[in-house]
mmCIF file of N, CA and C in Angstrom:
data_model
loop_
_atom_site.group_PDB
_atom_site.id
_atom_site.type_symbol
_atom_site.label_atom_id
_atom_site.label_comp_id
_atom_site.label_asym_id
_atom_site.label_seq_id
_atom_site.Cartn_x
_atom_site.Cartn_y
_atom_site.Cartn_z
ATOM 1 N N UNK A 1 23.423 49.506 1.155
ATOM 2 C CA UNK A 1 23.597 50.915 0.860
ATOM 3 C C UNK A 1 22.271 51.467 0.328
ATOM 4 N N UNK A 2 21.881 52.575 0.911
ATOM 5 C CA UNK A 2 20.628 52.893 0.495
ATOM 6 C C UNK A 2 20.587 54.015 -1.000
ATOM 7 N N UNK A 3 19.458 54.059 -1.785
ATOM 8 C CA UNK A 3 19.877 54.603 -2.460
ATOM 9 C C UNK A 3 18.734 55.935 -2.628
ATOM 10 N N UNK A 4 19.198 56.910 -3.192
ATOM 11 C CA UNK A 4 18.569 58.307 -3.262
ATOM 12 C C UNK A 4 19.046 58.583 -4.373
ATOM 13 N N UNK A 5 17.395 58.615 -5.621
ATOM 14 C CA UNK A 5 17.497 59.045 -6.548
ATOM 15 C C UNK A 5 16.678 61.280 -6.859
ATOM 16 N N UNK A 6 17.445 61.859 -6.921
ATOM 17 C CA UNK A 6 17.473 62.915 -7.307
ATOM 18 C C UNK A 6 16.584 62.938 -8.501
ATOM 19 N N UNK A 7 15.891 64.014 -8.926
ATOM 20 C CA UNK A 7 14.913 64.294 -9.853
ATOM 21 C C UNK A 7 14.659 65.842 -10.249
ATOM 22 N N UNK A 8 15.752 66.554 -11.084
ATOM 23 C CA UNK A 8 15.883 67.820 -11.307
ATOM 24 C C UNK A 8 16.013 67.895 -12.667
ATOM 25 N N UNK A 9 15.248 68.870 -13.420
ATOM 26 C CA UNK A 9 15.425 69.118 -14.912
ATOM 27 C C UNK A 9 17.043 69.847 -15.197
ATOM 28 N N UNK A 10 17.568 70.201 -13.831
ATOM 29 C CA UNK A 10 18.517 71.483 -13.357
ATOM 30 C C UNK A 10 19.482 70.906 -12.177
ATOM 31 N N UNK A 11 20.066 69.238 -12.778
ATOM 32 C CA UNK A 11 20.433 69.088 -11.488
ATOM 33 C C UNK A 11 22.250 69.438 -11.355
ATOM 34 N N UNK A 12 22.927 69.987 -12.098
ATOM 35 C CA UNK A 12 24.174 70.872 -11.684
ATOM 36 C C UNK A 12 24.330 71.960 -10.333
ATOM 37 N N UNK A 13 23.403 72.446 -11.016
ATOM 38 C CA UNK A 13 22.916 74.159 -10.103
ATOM 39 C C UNK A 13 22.407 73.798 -9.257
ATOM 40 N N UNK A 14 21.457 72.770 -8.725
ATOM 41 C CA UNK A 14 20.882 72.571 -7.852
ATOM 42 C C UNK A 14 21.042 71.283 -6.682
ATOM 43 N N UNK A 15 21.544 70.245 -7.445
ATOM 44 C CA UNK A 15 21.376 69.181 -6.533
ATOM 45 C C UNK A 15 22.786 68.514 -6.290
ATOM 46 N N UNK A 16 23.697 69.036 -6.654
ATOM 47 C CA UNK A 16 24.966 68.468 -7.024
ATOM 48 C C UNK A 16 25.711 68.123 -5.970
ATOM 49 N N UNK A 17 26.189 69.659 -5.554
ATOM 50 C CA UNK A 17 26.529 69.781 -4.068
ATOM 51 C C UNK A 17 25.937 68.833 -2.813
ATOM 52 N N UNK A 18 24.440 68.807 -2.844
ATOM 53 C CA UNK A 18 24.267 67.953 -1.967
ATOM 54 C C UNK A 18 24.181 66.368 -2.360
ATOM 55 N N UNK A 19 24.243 65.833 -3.711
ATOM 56 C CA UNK A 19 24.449 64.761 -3.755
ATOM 57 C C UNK A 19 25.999 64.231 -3.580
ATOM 58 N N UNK A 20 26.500 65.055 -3.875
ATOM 59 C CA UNK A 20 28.124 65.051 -3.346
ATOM 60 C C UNK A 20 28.557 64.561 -1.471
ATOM 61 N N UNK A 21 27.613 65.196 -1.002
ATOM 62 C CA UNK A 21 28.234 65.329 0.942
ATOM 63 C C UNK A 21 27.407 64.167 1.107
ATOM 64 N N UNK A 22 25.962 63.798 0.104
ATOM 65 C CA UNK A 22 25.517 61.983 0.600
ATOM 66 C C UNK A 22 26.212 60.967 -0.058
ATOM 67 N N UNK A 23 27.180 61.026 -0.418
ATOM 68 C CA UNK A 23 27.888 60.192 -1.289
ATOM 69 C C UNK A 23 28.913 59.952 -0.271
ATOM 70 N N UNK A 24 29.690 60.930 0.058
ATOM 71 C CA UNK A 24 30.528 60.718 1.169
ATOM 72 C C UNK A 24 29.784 60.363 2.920
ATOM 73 N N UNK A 25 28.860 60.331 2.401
ATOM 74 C CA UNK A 25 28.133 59.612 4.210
ATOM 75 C C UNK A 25 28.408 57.836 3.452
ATOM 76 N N UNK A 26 28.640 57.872 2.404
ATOM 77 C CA UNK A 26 28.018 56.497 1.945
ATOM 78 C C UNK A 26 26.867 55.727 1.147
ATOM 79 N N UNK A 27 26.181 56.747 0.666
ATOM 80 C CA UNK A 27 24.398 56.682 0.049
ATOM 81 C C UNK A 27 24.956 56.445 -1.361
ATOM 82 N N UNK A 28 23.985 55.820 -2.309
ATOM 83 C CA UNK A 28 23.913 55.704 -3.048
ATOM 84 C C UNK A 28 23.213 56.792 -3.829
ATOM 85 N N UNK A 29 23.830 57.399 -4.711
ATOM 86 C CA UNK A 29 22.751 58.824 -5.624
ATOM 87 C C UNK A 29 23.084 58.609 -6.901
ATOM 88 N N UNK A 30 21.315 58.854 -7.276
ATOM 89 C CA UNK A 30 21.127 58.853 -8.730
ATOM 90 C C UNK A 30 20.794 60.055 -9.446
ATOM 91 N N UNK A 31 20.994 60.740 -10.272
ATOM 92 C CA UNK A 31 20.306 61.909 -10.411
ATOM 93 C C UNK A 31 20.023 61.841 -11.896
ATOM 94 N N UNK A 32 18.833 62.098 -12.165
ATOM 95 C CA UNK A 32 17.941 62.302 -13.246
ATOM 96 C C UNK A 32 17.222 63.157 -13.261
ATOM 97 N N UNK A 33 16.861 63.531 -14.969
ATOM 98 C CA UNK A 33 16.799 65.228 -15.357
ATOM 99 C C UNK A 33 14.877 64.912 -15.719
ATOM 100 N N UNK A 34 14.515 63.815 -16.032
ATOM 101 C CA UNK A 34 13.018 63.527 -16.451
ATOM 102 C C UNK A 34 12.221 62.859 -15.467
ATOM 103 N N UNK A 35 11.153 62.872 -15.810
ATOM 104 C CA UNK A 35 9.730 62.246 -14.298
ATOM 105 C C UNK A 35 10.142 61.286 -14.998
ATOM 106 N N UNK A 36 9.696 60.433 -16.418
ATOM 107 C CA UNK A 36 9.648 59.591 -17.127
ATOM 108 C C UNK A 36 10.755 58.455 -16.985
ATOM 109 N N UNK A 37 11.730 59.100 -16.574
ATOM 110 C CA UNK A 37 13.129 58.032 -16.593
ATOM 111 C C UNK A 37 13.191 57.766 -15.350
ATOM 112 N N UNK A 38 12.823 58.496 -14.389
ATOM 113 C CA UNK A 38 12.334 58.313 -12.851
ATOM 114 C C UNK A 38 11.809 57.149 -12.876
ATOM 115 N N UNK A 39 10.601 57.790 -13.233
ATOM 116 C CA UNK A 39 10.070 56.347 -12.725
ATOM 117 C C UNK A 39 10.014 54.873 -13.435
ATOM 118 N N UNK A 40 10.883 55.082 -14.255
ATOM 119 C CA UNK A 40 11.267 53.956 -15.159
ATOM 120 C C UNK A 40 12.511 53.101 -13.862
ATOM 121 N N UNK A 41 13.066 53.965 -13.812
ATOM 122 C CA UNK A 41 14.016 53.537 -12.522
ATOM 123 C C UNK A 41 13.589 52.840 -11.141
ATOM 124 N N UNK A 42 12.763 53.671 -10.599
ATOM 125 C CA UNK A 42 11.548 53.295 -9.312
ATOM 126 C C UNK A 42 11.277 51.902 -9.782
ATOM 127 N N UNK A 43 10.899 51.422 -11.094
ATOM 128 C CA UNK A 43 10.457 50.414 -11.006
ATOM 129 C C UNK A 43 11.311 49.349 -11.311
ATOM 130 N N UNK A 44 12.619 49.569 -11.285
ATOM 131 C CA UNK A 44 13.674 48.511 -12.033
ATOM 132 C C UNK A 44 14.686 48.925 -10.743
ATOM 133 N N UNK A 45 14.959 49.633 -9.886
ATOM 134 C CA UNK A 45 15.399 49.463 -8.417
ATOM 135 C C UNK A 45 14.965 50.021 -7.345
ATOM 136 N N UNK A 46 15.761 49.640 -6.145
ATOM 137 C CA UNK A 46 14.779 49.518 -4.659
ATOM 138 C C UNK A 46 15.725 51.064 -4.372
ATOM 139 N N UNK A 47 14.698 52.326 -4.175
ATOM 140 C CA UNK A 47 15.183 53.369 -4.231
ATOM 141 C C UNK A 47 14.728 53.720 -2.368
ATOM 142 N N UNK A 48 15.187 54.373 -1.562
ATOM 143 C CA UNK A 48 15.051 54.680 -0.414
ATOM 144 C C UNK A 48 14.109 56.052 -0.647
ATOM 145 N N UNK A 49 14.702 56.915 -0.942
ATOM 146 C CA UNK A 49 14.206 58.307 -1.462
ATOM 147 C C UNK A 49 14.054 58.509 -2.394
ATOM 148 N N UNK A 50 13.366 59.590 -2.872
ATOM 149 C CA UNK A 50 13.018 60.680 -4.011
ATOM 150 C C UNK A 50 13.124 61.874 -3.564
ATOM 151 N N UNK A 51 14.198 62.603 -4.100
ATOM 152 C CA UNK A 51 14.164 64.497 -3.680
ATOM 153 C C UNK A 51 14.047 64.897 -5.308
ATOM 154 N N UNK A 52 12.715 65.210 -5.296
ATOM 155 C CA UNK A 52 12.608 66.015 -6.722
ATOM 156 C C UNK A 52 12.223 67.315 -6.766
ATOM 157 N N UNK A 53 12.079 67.772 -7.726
ATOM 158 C CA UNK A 53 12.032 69.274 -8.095
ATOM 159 C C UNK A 53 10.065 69.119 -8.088
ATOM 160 N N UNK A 54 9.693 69.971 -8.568
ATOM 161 C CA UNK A 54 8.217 70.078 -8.777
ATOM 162 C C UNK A 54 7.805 70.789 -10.259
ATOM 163 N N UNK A 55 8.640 71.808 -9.918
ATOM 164 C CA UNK A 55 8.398 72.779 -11.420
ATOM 165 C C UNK A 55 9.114 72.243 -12.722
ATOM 166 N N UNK A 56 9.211 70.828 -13.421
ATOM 167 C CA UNK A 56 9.951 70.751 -14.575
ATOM 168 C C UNK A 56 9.020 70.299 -15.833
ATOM 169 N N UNK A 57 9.511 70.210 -16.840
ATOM 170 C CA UNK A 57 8.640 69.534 -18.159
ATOM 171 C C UNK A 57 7.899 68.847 -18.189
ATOM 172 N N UNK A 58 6.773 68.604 -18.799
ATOM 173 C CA UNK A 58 5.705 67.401 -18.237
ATOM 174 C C UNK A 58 6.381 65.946 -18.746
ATOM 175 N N UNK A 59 7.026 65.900 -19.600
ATOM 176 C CA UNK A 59 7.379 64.778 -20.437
ATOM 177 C C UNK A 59 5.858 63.909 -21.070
ATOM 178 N N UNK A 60 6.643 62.641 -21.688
ATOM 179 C CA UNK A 60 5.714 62.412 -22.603
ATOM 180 C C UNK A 60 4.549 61.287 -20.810
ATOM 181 N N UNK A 61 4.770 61.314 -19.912
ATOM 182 C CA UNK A 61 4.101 60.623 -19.050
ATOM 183 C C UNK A 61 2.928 61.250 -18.438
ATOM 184 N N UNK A 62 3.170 63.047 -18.523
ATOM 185 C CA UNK A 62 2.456 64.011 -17.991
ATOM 186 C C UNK A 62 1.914 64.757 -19.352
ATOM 187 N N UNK A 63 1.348 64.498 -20.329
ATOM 188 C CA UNK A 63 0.837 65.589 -21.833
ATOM 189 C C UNK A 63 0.272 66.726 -21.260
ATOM 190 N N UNK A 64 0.937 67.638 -21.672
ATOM 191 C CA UNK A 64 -0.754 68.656 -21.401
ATOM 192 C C UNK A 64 -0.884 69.246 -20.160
ATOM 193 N N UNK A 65 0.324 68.907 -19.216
ATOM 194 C CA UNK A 65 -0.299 69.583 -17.972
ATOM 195 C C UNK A 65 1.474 70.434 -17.392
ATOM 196 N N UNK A 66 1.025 71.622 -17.450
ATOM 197 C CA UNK A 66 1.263 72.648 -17.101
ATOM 198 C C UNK A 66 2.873 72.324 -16.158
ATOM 199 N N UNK A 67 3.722 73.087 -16.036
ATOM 200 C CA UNK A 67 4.972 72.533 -15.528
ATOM 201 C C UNK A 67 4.824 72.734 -14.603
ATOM 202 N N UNK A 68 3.880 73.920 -14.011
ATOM 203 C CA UNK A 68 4.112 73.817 -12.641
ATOM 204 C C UNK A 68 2.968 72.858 -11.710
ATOM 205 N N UNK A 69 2.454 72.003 -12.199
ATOM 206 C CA UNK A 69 1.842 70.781 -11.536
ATOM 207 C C UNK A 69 2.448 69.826 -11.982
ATOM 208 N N UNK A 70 3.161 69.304 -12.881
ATOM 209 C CA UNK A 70 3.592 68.178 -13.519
ATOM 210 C C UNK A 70 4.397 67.446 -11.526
ATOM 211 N N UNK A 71 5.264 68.166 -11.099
ATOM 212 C CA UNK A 71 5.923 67.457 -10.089
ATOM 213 C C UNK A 71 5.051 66.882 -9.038
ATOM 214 N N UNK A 72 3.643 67.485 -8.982
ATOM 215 C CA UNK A 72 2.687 67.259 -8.029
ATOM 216 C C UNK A 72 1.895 65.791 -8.933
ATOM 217 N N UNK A 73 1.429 65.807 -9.810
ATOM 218 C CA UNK A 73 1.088 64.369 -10.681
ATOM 219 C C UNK A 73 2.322 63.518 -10.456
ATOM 220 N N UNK A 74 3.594 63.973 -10.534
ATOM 221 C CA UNK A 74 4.168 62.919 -10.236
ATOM 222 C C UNK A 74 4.453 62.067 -9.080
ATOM 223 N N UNK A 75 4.767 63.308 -8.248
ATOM 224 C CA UNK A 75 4.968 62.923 -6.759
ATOM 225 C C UNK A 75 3.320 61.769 -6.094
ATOM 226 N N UNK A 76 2.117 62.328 -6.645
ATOM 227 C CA UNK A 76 1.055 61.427 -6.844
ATOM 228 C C UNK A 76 0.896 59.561 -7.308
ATOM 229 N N UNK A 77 2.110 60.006 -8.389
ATOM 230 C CA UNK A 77 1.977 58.686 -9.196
ATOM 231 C C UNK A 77 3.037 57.633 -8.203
ATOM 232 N N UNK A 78 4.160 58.232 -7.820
ATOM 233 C CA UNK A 78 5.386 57.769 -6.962
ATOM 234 C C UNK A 78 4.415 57.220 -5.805
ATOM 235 N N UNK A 79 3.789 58.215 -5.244
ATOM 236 C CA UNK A 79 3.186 57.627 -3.925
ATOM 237 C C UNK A 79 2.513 56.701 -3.943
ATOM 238 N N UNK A 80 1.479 56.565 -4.869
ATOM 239 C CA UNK A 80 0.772 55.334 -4.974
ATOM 240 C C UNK A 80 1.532 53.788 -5.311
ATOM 241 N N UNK A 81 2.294 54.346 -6.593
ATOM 242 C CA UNK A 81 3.186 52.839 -7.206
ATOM 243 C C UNK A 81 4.364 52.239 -6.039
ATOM 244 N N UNK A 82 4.506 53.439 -5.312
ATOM 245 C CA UNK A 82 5.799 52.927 -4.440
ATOM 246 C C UNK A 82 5.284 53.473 -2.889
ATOM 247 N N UNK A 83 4.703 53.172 -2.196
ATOM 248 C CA UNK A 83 4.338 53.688 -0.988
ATOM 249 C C UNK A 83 5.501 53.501 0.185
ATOM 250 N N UNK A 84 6.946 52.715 -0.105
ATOM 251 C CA UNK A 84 7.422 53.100 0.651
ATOM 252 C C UNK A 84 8.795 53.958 0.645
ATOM 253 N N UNK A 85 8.966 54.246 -0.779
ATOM 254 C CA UNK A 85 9.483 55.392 -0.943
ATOM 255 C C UNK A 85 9.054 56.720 -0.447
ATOM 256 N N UNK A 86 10.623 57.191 0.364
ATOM 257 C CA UNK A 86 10.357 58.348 0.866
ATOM 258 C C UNK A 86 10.316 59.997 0.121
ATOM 259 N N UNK A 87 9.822 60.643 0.218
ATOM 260 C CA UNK A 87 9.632 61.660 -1.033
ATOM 261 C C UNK A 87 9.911 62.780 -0.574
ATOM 262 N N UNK A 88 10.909 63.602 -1.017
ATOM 263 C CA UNK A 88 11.183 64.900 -0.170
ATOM 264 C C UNK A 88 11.315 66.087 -1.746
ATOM 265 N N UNK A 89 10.577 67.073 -1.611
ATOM 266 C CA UNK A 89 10.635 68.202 -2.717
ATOM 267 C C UNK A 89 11.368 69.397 -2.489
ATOM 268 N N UNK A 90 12.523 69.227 -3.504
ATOM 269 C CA UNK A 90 13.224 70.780 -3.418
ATOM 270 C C UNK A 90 12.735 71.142 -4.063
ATOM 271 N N UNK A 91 12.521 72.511 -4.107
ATOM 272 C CA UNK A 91 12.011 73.322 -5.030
ATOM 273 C C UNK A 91 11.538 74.937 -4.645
ATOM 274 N N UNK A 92 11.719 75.481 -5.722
ATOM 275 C CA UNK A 92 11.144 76.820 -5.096
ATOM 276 C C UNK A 92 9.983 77.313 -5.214
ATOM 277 N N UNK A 93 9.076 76.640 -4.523
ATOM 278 C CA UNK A 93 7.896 77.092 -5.160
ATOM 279 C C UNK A 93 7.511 78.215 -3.696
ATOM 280 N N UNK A 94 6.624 78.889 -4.359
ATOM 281 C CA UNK A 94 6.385 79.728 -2.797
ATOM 282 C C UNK A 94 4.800 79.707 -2.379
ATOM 283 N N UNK A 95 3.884 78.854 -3.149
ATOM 284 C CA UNK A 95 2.501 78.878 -3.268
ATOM 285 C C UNK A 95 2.150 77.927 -1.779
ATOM 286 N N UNK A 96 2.031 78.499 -0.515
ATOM 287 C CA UNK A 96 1.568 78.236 0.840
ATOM 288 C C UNK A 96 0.378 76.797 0.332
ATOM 289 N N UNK A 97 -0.441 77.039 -0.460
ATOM 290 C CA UNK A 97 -1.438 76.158 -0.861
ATOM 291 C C UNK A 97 -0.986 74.608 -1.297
ATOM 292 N N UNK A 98 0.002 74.569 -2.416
ATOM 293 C CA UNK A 98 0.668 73.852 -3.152
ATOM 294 C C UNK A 98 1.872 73.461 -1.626
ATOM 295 N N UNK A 99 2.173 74.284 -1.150
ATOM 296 C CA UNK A 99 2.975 73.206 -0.327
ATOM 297 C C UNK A 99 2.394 72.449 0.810
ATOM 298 N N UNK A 100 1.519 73.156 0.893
ATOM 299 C CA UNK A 100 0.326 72.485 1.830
ATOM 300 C C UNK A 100 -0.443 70.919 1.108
ATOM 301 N N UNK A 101 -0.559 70.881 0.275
ATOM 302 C CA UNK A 101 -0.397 69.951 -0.462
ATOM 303 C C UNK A 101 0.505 68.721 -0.748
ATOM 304 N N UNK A 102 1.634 69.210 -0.973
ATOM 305 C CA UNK A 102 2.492 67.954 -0.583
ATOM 306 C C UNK A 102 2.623 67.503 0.667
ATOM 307 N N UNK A 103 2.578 68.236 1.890
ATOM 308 C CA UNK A 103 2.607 67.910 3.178
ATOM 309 C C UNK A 103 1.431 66.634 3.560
ATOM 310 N N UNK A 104 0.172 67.062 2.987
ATOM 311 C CA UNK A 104 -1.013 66.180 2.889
ATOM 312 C C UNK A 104 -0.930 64.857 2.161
ATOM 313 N N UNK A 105 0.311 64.907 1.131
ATOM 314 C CA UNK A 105 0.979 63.800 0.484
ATOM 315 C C UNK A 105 1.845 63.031 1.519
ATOM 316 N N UNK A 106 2.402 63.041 2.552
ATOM 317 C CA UNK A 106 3.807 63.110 2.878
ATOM 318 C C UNK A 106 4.566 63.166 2.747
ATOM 319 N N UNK A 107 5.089 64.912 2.568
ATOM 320 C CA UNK A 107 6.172 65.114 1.344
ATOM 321 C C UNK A 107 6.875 65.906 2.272
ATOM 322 N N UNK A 108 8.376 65.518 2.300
ATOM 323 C CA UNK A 108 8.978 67.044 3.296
ATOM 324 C C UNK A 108 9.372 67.949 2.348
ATOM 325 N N UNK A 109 8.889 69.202 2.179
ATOM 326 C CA UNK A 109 9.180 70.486 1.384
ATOM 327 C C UNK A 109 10.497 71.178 1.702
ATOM 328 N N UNK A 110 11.348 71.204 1.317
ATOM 329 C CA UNK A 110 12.607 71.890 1.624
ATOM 330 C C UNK A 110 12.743 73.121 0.157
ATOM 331 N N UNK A 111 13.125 74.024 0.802
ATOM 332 C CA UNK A 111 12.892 75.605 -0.090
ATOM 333 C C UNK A 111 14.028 75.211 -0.518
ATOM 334 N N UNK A 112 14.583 75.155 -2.246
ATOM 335 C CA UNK A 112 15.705 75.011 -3.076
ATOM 336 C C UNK A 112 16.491 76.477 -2.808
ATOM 337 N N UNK A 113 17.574 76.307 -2.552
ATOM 338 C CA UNK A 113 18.025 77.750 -1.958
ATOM 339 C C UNK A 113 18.208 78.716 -1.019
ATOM 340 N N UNK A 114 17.334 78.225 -0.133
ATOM 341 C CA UNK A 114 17.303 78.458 1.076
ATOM 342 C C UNK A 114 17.652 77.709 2.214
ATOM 343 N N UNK A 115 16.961 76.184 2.024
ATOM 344 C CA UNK A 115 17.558 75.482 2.949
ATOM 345 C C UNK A 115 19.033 74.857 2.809
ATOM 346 N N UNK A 116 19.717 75.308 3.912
ATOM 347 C CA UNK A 116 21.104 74.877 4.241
ATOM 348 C C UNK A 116 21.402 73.513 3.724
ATOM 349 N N UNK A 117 22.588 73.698 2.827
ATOM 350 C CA UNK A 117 23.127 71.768 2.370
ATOM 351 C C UNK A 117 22.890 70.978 3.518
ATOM 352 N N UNK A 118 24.002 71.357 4.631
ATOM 353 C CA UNK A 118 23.910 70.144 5.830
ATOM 354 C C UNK A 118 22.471 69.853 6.330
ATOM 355 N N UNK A 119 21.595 70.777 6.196
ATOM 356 C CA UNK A 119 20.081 70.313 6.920
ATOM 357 C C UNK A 119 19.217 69.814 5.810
ATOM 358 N N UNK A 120 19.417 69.977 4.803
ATOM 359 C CA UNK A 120 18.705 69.482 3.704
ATOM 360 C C UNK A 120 19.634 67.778 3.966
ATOM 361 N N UNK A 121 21.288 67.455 4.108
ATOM 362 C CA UNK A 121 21.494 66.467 3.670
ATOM 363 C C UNK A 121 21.088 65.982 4.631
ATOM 364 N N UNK A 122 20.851 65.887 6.150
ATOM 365 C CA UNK A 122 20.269 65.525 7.665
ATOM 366 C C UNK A 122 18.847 64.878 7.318
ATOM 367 N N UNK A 123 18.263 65.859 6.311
ATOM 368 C CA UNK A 123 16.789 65.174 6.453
ATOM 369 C C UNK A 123 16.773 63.828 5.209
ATOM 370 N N UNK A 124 17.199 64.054 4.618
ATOM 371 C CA UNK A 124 17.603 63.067 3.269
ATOM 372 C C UNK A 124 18.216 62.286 3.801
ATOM 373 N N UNK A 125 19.363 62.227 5.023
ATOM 374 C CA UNK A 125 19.523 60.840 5.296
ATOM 375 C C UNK A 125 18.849 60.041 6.422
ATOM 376 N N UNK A 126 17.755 61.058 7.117
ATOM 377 C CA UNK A 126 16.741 60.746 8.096
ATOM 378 C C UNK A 126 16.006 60.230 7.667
ATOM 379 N N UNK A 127 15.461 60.745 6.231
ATOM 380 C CA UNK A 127 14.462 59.996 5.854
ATOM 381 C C UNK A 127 14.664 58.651 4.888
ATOM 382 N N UNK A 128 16.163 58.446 4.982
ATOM 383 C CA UNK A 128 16.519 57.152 4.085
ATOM 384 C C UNK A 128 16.894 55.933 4.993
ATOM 385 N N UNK A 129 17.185 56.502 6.590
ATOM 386 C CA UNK A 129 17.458 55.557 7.663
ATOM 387 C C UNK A 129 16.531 55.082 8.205
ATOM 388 N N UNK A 130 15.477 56.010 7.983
ATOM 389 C CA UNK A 130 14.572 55.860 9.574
ATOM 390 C C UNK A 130 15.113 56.394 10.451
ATOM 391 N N UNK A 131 16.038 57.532 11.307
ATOM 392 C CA UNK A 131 16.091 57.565 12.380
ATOM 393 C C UNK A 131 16.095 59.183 12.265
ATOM 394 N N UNK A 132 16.447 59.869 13.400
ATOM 395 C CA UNK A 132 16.569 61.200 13.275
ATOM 396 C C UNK A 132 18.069 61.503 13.335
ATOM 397 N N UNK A 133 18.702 62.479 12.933
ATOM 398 C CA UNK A 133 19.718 62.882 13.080
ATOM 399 C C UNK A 133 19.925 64.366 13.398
ATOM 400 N N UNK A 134 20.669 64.760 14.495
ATOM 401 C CA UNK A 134 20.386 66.104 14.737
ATOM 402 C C UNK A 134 22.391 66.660 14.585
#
């Protein structure tokens, strides 16, 4: 069973619903509100995905740096420590630059709110299979 850990300071409002419809495919979901406990996790199990937010608290792993980069240092730190974790960012950010950025990471950007549950849950379980699903 593969597992997909969630990463939202806000994950009621935001991630719930769709961790709900991957639960019923069968996935394993974790959802956590800190980078810090994240990746405390990443390193104590074999996680398939990461769908995190971008814009949350720096915690004590990120000091000092601004909330709205903290998800980009992290998503940084994930990629390197775990390269085969797959990394997908909800979030609403609207900065063309900054998402251009994670893309250069290999990050699939999905707009929090905009993109449709079922196509958001399609790519989350595409990118936890390996295969495509249409």
């Amino acid at each position: 069973m593969d597992t997909i850990l969630f990463v939202d300071d806000e994950p009621t409002t935001s991630t719930q619903p769709l961790r709900m419809l991957l639960e019923a495919k069968g996935f394993h979901c974790v959802s956590l509100t800190d980078m810090t406990s994240a990746l405390e996790f990443l390193r104590k199990e074999q996680v398939s995905v990461l769908v995190t937010d971008i814009m949350m608290p720096s915690g004590d792993k990120f000091p000092g740096i601004d909330s709205s980069e903290t998800g980009f240092h992290f998503v940084g730190r994930v990629r390197s420590e775990f390269p085969d974790v797959g990394i997908i960012c909800l979030s609403v950010i609207g900065d063309q630059s900054k998402i251009t950025k994670l893309k250069k990471q290999g990050v699939l950007y999905l707009r929090k709110g905009e993109t449709p549950l079922d196509t958001a849950a399609r790519l989350i379980e595409s990118k936890a299979t390996g295969t495509i699903s249409y």
